[in-house]
Short mmCIF file of C-alpha atoms in Angstrom, two decimals:
data_model
loop_
_atom_site.label_atom_id
_atom_site.label_comp_id
_atom_site.label_asym_id
_atom_site.label_seq_id
_atom_site.Cartn_x
_atom_site.Cartn_y
_atom_site.Cartn_z
CA MET F 1 115.20 30.84 21.40
CA LYS F 2 116.01 32.88 18.30
CA PHE F 3 113.48 35.16 16.67
CA ASN F 4 113.35 37.21 13.49
CA LYS F 5 116.14 39.80 13.74
CA ASN F 6 113.80 42.47 12.44
CA LEU F 7 112.03 42.37 15.81
CA GLU F 8 115.11 43.64 17.63
CA ASN F 9 114.51 47.24 16.56
CA ILE F 10 110.76 47.32 17.09
CA LYS F 11 109.16 48.96 20.10
CA THR F 12 105.75 47.69 21.13
CA TYR F 13 103.02 50.13 20.17
CA GLU F 14 101.65 51.88 23.25
CA THR F 15 97.88 52.24 23.27
CA GLY F 16 96.06 54.68 25.49
CA LYS F 17 95.95 53.42 29.06
CA PRO F 18 92.69 51.49 29.57
CA ILE F 19 90.23 52.54 32.25
CA GLU F 20 90.47 49.11 33.91
CA LEU F 21 94.21 49.56 34.50
CA VAL F 22 93.73 52.98 36.10
CA VAL F 23 91.12 51.46 38.40
CA ARG F 24 93.63 48.81 39.56
CA GLU F 25 96.62 51.13 39.85
CA PHE F 26 95.04 54.08 41.64
CA GLY F 27 91.89 52.67 43.20
CA ILE F 28 89.67 55.18 41.42
CA GLU F 29 86.07 54.27 40.76
CA PRO F 30 85.36 53.63 37.06
CA LYS F 31 82.64 56.30 37.08
CA ASP F 32 85.23 58.88 38.15
CA ILE F 33 87.66 58.14 35.29
CA ILE F 34 87.62 60.16 32.08
CA LYS F 35 89.53 58.74 29.12
CA LEU F 36 90.66 61.34 26.61
CA ALA F 37 93.63 59.44 25.23
CA SER F 38 92.57 57.22 22.33
CA ASN F 39 90.44 59.52 20.15
CA GLU F 40 87.32 57.44 20.64
CA ASN F 41 83.92 59.00 19.96
CA PRO F 42 82.76 60.38 23.34
CA TYR F 43 79.15 60.21 22.17
CA GLY F 44 79.28 56.45 21.82
CA THR F 45 77.90 54.53 18.87
CA SER F 46 74.92 54.93 16.57
CA PRO F 47 71.87 53.56 18.46
CA LYS F 48 70.85 51.90 15.19
CA ALA F 49 74.14 50.00 15.10
CA VAL F 50 73.75 48.93 18.72
CA ALA F 51 70.25 47.63 18.02
CA ALA F 52 71.42 45.80 14.89
CA VAL F 53 74.18 44.01 16.78
CA SER F 54 71.77 43.06 19.55
CA ASP F 55 69.51 41.47 16.98
CA ILE F 56 72.19 39.12 15.62
CA VAL F 57 74.09 38.04 18.74
CA THR F 58 72.67 34.55 18.29
CA LYS F 59 74.75 34.23 15.11
CA MET F 60 78.06 34.29 16.98
CA ALA F 61 78.47 30.53 16.56
CA LEU F 62 78.63 30.95 12.78
CA TYR F 63 81.51 32.23 10.71
CA PRO F 64 80.92 35.71 9.27
CA ASP F 65 80.09 36.38 5.64
CA ASP F 66 83.60 36.43 4.22
CA SER F 67 82.45 38.29 1.11
CA MET F 68 81.48 41.18 3.45
CA ILE F 69 78.96 42.10 0.78
CA LYS F 70 76.70 44.27 2.94
CA LEU F 71 79.52 46.52 4.16
CA LYS F 72 81.19 46.65 0.76
CA ASN F 73 77.91 47.63 -0.88
CA GLY F 74 77.57 50.45 1.63
CA LEU F 75 81.10 51.74 1.03
CA SER F 76 80.68 51.29 -2.71
CA LYS F 77 77.61 53.51 -2.63
CA ARG F 78 79.27 56.05 -0.32
CA PHE F 79 82.31 56.56 -2.54
CA ASP F 80 80.74 55.68 -5.91
CA VAL F 81 83.27 52.92 -6.57
CA GLU F 82 83.01 49.19 -7.31
CA ASN F 83 83.18 46.46 -4.67
CA GLU F 84 86.37 45.20 -6.30
CA ASN F 85 88.00 48.50 -5.30
CA ILE F 86 87.51 47.79 -1.58
CA ILE F 87 89.22 45.66 1.05
CA ILE F 88 88.04 45.43 4.67
CA GLY F 89 90.53 45.07 7.50
CA SER F 90 90.50 44.55 11.24
CA GLY F 91 91.05 48.25 11.70
CA SER F 92 92.72 50.26 8.94
CA ASP F 93 96.07 49.30 10.47
CA GLN F 94 95.56 45.73 9.23
CA VAL F 95 95.27 47.11 5.69
CA ILE F 96 98.52 49.02 6.32
CA GLU F 97 100.14 45.71 7.25
CA PHE F 98 98.86 44.12 4.03
CA LEU F 99 100.20 47.01 1.96
CA ILE F 100 103.69 46.87 3.40
CA HIS F 101 103.97 43.11 3.13
CA ALA F 102 102.66 43.23 -0.44
CA LYS F 103 105.05 45.92 -1.66
CA ALA F 104 108.12 46.14 0.59
CA SER F 105 111.11 43.99 1.55
CA SER F 106 114.44 44.44 3.31
CA SER F 107 115.80 46.31 0.29
CA SER F 108 112.87 48.76 0.21
CA LYS F 109 112.61 52.34 1.41
CA ILE F 110 109.43 53.71 2.96
CA LEU F 111 108.87 57.46 3.27
CA MET F 112 106.76 59.01 6.03
CA ASN F 113 106.44 62.17 8.09
CA SER F 114 108.74 62.66 11.08
CA ILE F 115 105.78 62.56 13.46
CA THR F 116 102.90 60.39 12.33
CA PHE F 117 100.97 57.18 13.05
CA ALA F 118 103.47 54.79 14.65
CA MET F 119 102.19 51.66 12.91
CA TYR F 120 103.66 52.74 9.56
CA GLU F 121 107.13 52.41 11.03
CA ILE F 122 106.37 49.28 13.04
CA TYR F 123 105.03 47.37 10.04
CA ALA F 124 107.90 48.65 7.90
CA LYS F 125 110.33 47.16 10.40
CA HIS F 126 108.51 43.82 10.17
CA VAL F 127 109.99 43.39 6.70
CA GLY F 128 113.29 45.10 7.50
CA ALA F 129 112.59 48.07 5.22
CA ASN F 130 114.60 51.28 5.44
CA ILE F 131 112.56 54.11 6.93
CA ILE F 132 112.96 57.62 5.53
CA LYS F 133 111.46 60.48 7.55
CA THR F 134 110.98 64.16 6.86
CA ALA F 135 112.51 66.76 9.15
CA SER F 136 109.31 68.80 9.41
CA GLN F 137 106.84 68.16 12.21
CA GLU F 138 103.81 68.80 9.97
CA HIS F 139 103.45 67.39 6.45
CA ASP F 140 105.48 69.41 3.95
CA LEU F 141 104.87 67.98 0.47
CA ASP F 142 107.81 69.88 -1.02
CA GLU F 143 110.05 68.08 1.44
CA PHE F 144 108.31 64.81 0.67
CA TYR F 145 108.97 65.29 -3.04
CA ALA F 146 112.63 66.17 -2.49
CA LEU F 147 113.12 63.00 -0.45
CA TYR F 148 111.17 60.98 -3.02
CA LYS F 149 113.50 62.17 -5.79
CA GLU F 150 116.58 61.46 -3.67
CA GLU F 151 115.63 58.18 -2.01
CA LYS F 152 113.28 56.50 -4.54
CA PRO F 153 111.01 54.89 -1.90
CA GLU F 154 108.69 52.01 -2.74
CA ILE F 155 105.95 53.34 -0.44
CA ILE F 156 104.95 56.84 0.70
CA PHE F 157 102.60 57.37 3.65
CA ILE F 158 100.60 60.59 3.92
CA CYS F 159 98.36 60.86 6.96
CA THR F 160 95.78 63.64 6.59
CA PRO F 161 94.59 64.70 9.06
CA ASN F 162 97.75 63.58 10.79
CA ASN F 163 97.86 61.57 13.99
CA PRO F 164 99.09 62.62 16.59
CA THR F 165 99.43 66.29 15.55
CA GLY F 166 96.01 66.98 13.97
CA ASP F 167 97.18 69.04 10.97
CA ALA F 168 95.67 68.39 7.53
CA LEU F 169 96.63 69.05 3.91
CA ASP F 170 94.50 70.67 1.24
CA ALA F 171 93.24 67.97 -1.12
CA GLN F 172 94.42 69.87 -4.22
CA LYS F 173 97.99 69.92 -2.91
CA ILE F 174 97.84 66.14 -2.54
CA TYR F 175 96.53 65.69 -6.09
CA ASP F 176 99.32 67.94 -7.42
CA PHE F 177 101.89 65.93 -5.47
CA LEU F 178 100.57 62.61 -6.78
CA LYS F 179 100.92 63.75 -10.38
CA LYS F 180 104.69 63.92 -9.87
CA ILE F 181 105.04 60.39 -8.46
CA ASP F 182 105.84 57.45 -10.72
CA SER F 183 103.21 54.74 -11.09
CA ASP F 184 105.31 52.03 -9.42
CA THR F 185 105.55 53.92 -6.14
CA LEU F 186 102.70 53.03 -3.79
CA VAL F 187 101.19 56.09 -2.07
CA VAL F 188 98.95 55.56 0.95
CA ILE F 189 96.56 58.35 1.95
CA ASP F 190 95.38 57.68 5.49
CA GLY F 191 92.07 59.47 6.10
CA ALA F 192 91.14 58.00 9.47
CA TYR F 193 89.93 61.41 10.71
CA MET F 194 88.59 62.71 7.39
CA GLU F 195 84.98 63.04 8.60
CA TYR F 196 86.13 65.66 11.13
CA ALA F 197 88.33 67.48 8.64
CA ILE F 198 85.53 67.80 6.08
CA ALA F 199 83.21 69.29 8.71
CA LYS F 200 85.78 71.96 9.56
CA ASP F 201 87.13 72.75 6.09
CA SER F 202 85.81 71.26 2.85
CA SER F 203 89.12 71.97 1.07
CA LYS F 204 90.62 69.06 3.04
CA GLU F 205 88.22 66.49 1.58
CA ILE F 206 89.79 63.73 -0.52
CA ALA F 207 87.49 62.72 -3.39
CA VAL F 208 88.02 58.97 -3.19
CA LYS F 209 86.51 58.15 -6.59
CA LYS F 210 88.65 60.82 -8.28
CA LEU F 211 91.70 59.58 -6.39
CA ILE F 212 91.59 55.98 -7.55
CA GLU F 213 90.43 56.78 -11.06
CA GLU F 214 93.27 59.20 -11.70
CA PHE F 215 96.01 57.37 -9.79
CA ASP F 216 96.32 53.59 -10.02
CA ASN F 217 99.17 53.58 -7.46
CA VAL F 218 97.23 55.18 -4.58
CA VAL F 219 95.31 53.61 -1.69
CA TYR F 220 92.86 55.54 0.48
CA LEU F 221 92.35 54.31 4.05
CA GLY F 222 89.36 54.90 6.29
CA THR F 223 88.10 53.60 9.61
CA PHE F 224 84.96 53.11 11.69
CA SER F 225 86.87 53.64 14.96
CA LYS F 226 86.56 57.43 15.15
CA ALA F 227 83.52 59.37 13.89
CA TYR F 228 81.42 56.18 13.69
CA GLY F 229 82.18 55.24 17.30
CA LEU F 230 83.19 51.62 16.66
CA GLY F 231 86.69 51.50 18.13
CA GLY F 232 85.88 48.28 19.96
CA MET F 233 84.65 46.57 16.79
CA ARG F 234 87.92 47.04 14.81
CA VAL F 235 86.78 47.76 11.26
CA GLY F 236 88.76 49.69 8.67
CA TYR F 237 88.99 49.71 4.91
CA GLY F 238 91.15 50.46 1.92
CA VAL F 239 89.98 51.77 -1.46
CA ALA F 240 92.21 51.45 -4.53
CA ASP F 241 92.55 50.28 -8.10
CA HIS F 242 91.31 46.69 -8.36
CA ASN F 243 94.81 45.45 -9.25
CA ILE F 244 96.11 46.61 -5.87
CA ILE F 245 93.14 45.15 -4.01
CA LYS F 246 93.60 41.82 -5.78
CA GLU F 247 97.17 41.56 -4.46
CA LEU F 248 96.14 42.54 -0.93
CA TYR F 249 93.57 39.74 -0.87
CA LYS F 250 96.43 37.25 -1.16
CA LEU F 251 97.52 38.39 2.32
CA ARG F 252 94.11 38.72 3.94
CA PRO F 253 93.28 35.86 6.31
CA PRO F 254 89.79 34.37 6.01
CA PHE F 255 87.08 35.76 8.29
CA ASN F 256 89.28 38.66 9.46
CA ILE F 257 86.20 40.65 10.55
CA THR F 258 83.62 39.32 13.00
CA THR F 259 79.93 38.93 12.25
CA LEU F 260 79.02 41.55 14.87
CA SER F 261 81.64 44.00 13.62
CA LEU F 262 80.44 43.73 10.03
CA GLU F 263 76.84 44.35 11.03
CA ALA F 264 77.75 47.26 13.29
CA ALA F 265 79.86 48.94 10.60
CA SER F 266 77.25 48.41 7.88
CA VAL F 267 74.49 50.02 9.93
CA ALA F 268 76.70 52.77 11.35
CA LEU F 269 77.68 53.74 7.82
CA SER F 270 74.04 54.36 6.95
CA ASP F 271 73.35 56.47 10.04
CA GLU F 272 74.58 59.79 8.67
CA GLU F 273 72.64 61.74 11.29
CA PHE F 274 74.69 60.24 14.13
CA VAL F 275 78.00 61.04 12.43
CA LYS F 276 76.90 64.58 11.60
CA LYS F 277 75.88 65.18 15.21
CA SER F 278 79.18 63.77 16.50
CA VAL F 279 81.38 65.95 14.30
CA THR F 280 79.25 69.05 14.96
CA LEU F 281 79.54 68.64 18.72
CA ASN F 282 83.25 67.97 18.30
CA LEU F 283 83.73 71.29 16.50
CA GLU F 284 81.78 73.15 19.20
CA GLN F 285 83.90 71.69 21.97
CA MET F 286 87.13 72.19 19.97
CA LYS F 287 86.51 75.96 20.18
CA ARG F 288 86.55 75.69 23.98
CA TYR F 289 89.97 74.03 23.85
CA GLU F 290 91.27 76.72 21.52
CA GLN F 291 90.01 79.44 23.86
CA PHE F 292 91.43 77.65 26.90
CA ALA F 293 94.87 77.35 25.25
CA LYS F 294 94.77 81.05 24.40
CA GLU F 295 93.90 82.00 27.98
CA GLN F 296 96.59 79.74 29.45
CA LYS F 297 99.16 80.84 26.83
CA ILE F 298 99.69 77.26 25.59
CA ASP F 299 100.64 76.64 21.98
CA ILE F 300 98.40 74.25 20.05
CA ILE F 301 98.46 72.71 16.58
CA ASN F 302 95.42 73.68 14.52
CA SER F 303 93.46 70.42 14.51
CA TYR F 304 91.12 68.91 11.92
CA THR F 305 90.39 65.84 14.04
CA ASN F 306 88.60 64.86 17.25
CA PHE F 307 91.69 65.61 19.32
CA ILE F 308 93.98 68.55 19.97
CA THR F 309 97.71 68.67 20.67
CA PHE F 310 99.03 70.97 23.41
CA CYS F 311 102.69 71.89 22.82
CA LEU F 312 104.15 72.69 26.22
CA ASN F 313 106.94 75.14 27.01
CA SER F 314 110.32 74.37 28.57
CA ASN F 315 108.98 74.96 32.08
CA GLN F 316 106.35 72.28 31.64
CA ASP F 317 106.83 68.53 31.28
CA SER F 318 104.34 66.45 29.30
CA THR F 319 105.10 63.25 31.23
CA LYS F 320 104.69 64.89 34.63
CA ILE F 321 101.45 66.58 33.62
CA SER F 322 100.09 63.36 32.08
CA ASN F 323 100.93 61.36 35.19
CA SER F 324 99.45 64.01 37.48
CA LEU F 325 96.24 63.98 35.48
CA LEU F 326 96.21 60.18 35.56
CA LYS F 327 96.24 60.15 39.37
CA LYS F 328 93.14 62.30 39.24
CA GLY F 329 91.40 59.88 36.89
CA MET F 330 92.02 61.87 33.70
CA ILE F 331 93.71 59.84 30.93
CA VAL F 332 95.44 61.82 28.14
CA ARG F 333 98.20 60.86 25.71
CA ASP F 334 101.76 61.86 26.55
CA LEU F 335 103.65 62.46 23.29
CA SER F 336 107.16 62.26 24.75
CA SER F 337 107.63 58.96 22.87
CA TYR F 338 107.44 61.05 19.67
CA ASN F 339 110.17 63.35 21.06
CA MET F 340 107.53 66.01 21.65
CA ASN F 341 106.98 67.88 24.89
CA ALA F 342 103.26 67.73 24.26
CA ILE F 343 100.02 66.04 25.25
CA ARG F 344 97.28 64.91 22.91
CA VAL F 345 93.76 65.26 24.25
CA THR F 346 90.64 63.71 22.74
CA ILE F 347 87.82 66.25 22.53
CA GLY F 348 85.29 64.82 24.96
CA THR F 349 81.79 65.79 26.04
CA GLU F 350 81.13 69.22 27.52
CA GLU F 351 81.32 67.83 31.06
CA GLN F 352 84.51 65.85 30.40
CA ASN F 353 86.21 68.84 28.83
CA SER F 354 85.27 71.12 31.72
CA ARG F 355 86.91 68.66 34.11
CA PHE F 356 90.06 68.61 31.96
CA PHE F 357 90.30 72.41 32.01
CA GLU F 358 89.82 72.45 35.76
CA LEU F 359 92.60 69.92 36.39
CA VAL F 360 95.09 71.38 33.93
CA LYS F 361 94.72 74.83 35.49
CA GLN F 362 95.78 73.28 38.80
CA PHE F 363 98.86 71.59 37.36
CA LEU F 364 99.99 74.56 35.28
#
């Protein structure tokens, strides 16, 4: 059977290994497994969101409200924008898919960082677009601009804070960069980890209202999978000029978000206390990782997220260390697929992090 030729050059995206698989492979009890691979919120979900979902489980037989009015109203209030500036996706990666299919084709060029969220490249390959990457590991906007001038891409992806490295750009530098980009080039600012960045350094905060009012070619992406603790509910969003959103709606399938997911996201959005507590605890535990790396003489990338990247030396092997940790019930992310001798570790609870330090000391 023949398939679309564009699929030939696409590698399947590798998610963090699920706990259930580790249980089957190594015979470890679920209670003894610690997953620090997928940047989930280790403190769970807002209790208010859990209660709200429990209250509406009887509505599962009905299609969800496809206008998504409750969630849109919440986001509209949060960012001081209109509902027509918002699109909801099954995770922010679905909005990325919409954007690429709306703007790009096989003759298009798409510019992104050398190491960044893998789905930009995967979706770009869906349409056969040409992928242009920077040479720098961390976002260098001067390099981005040079490549923009040379290559004339249709889409530019900027992930800040960046996944899987954790670095973040100052918001003012992004605004200055955007002023130099022509209005027909779509620029996507992926702020999946922005709640953590703002808590650590307010200069990293993207003012969403300012962004879409000043630049009608820019889309801001956010998600409920990280700070809001709703990874299993799959809710993300895009905010942009209404003309962009209108085109994206032509690609959005009906009922792309479940009734339970919409309710959970709407209530989680209003529980600012839970998010504040999550990011505060994350910062406290991040300091322990920074101190541990210093003591063990391991290089790290300064992180503005809920994870940290350990860059290993030539005597250490990220795959071997990841596999050794896995056999002990500790799941981390091996970054060898990004051509990095590094591991990415989600900042867990105090107890989970202590266990990580204990095991890594053994393997180092």
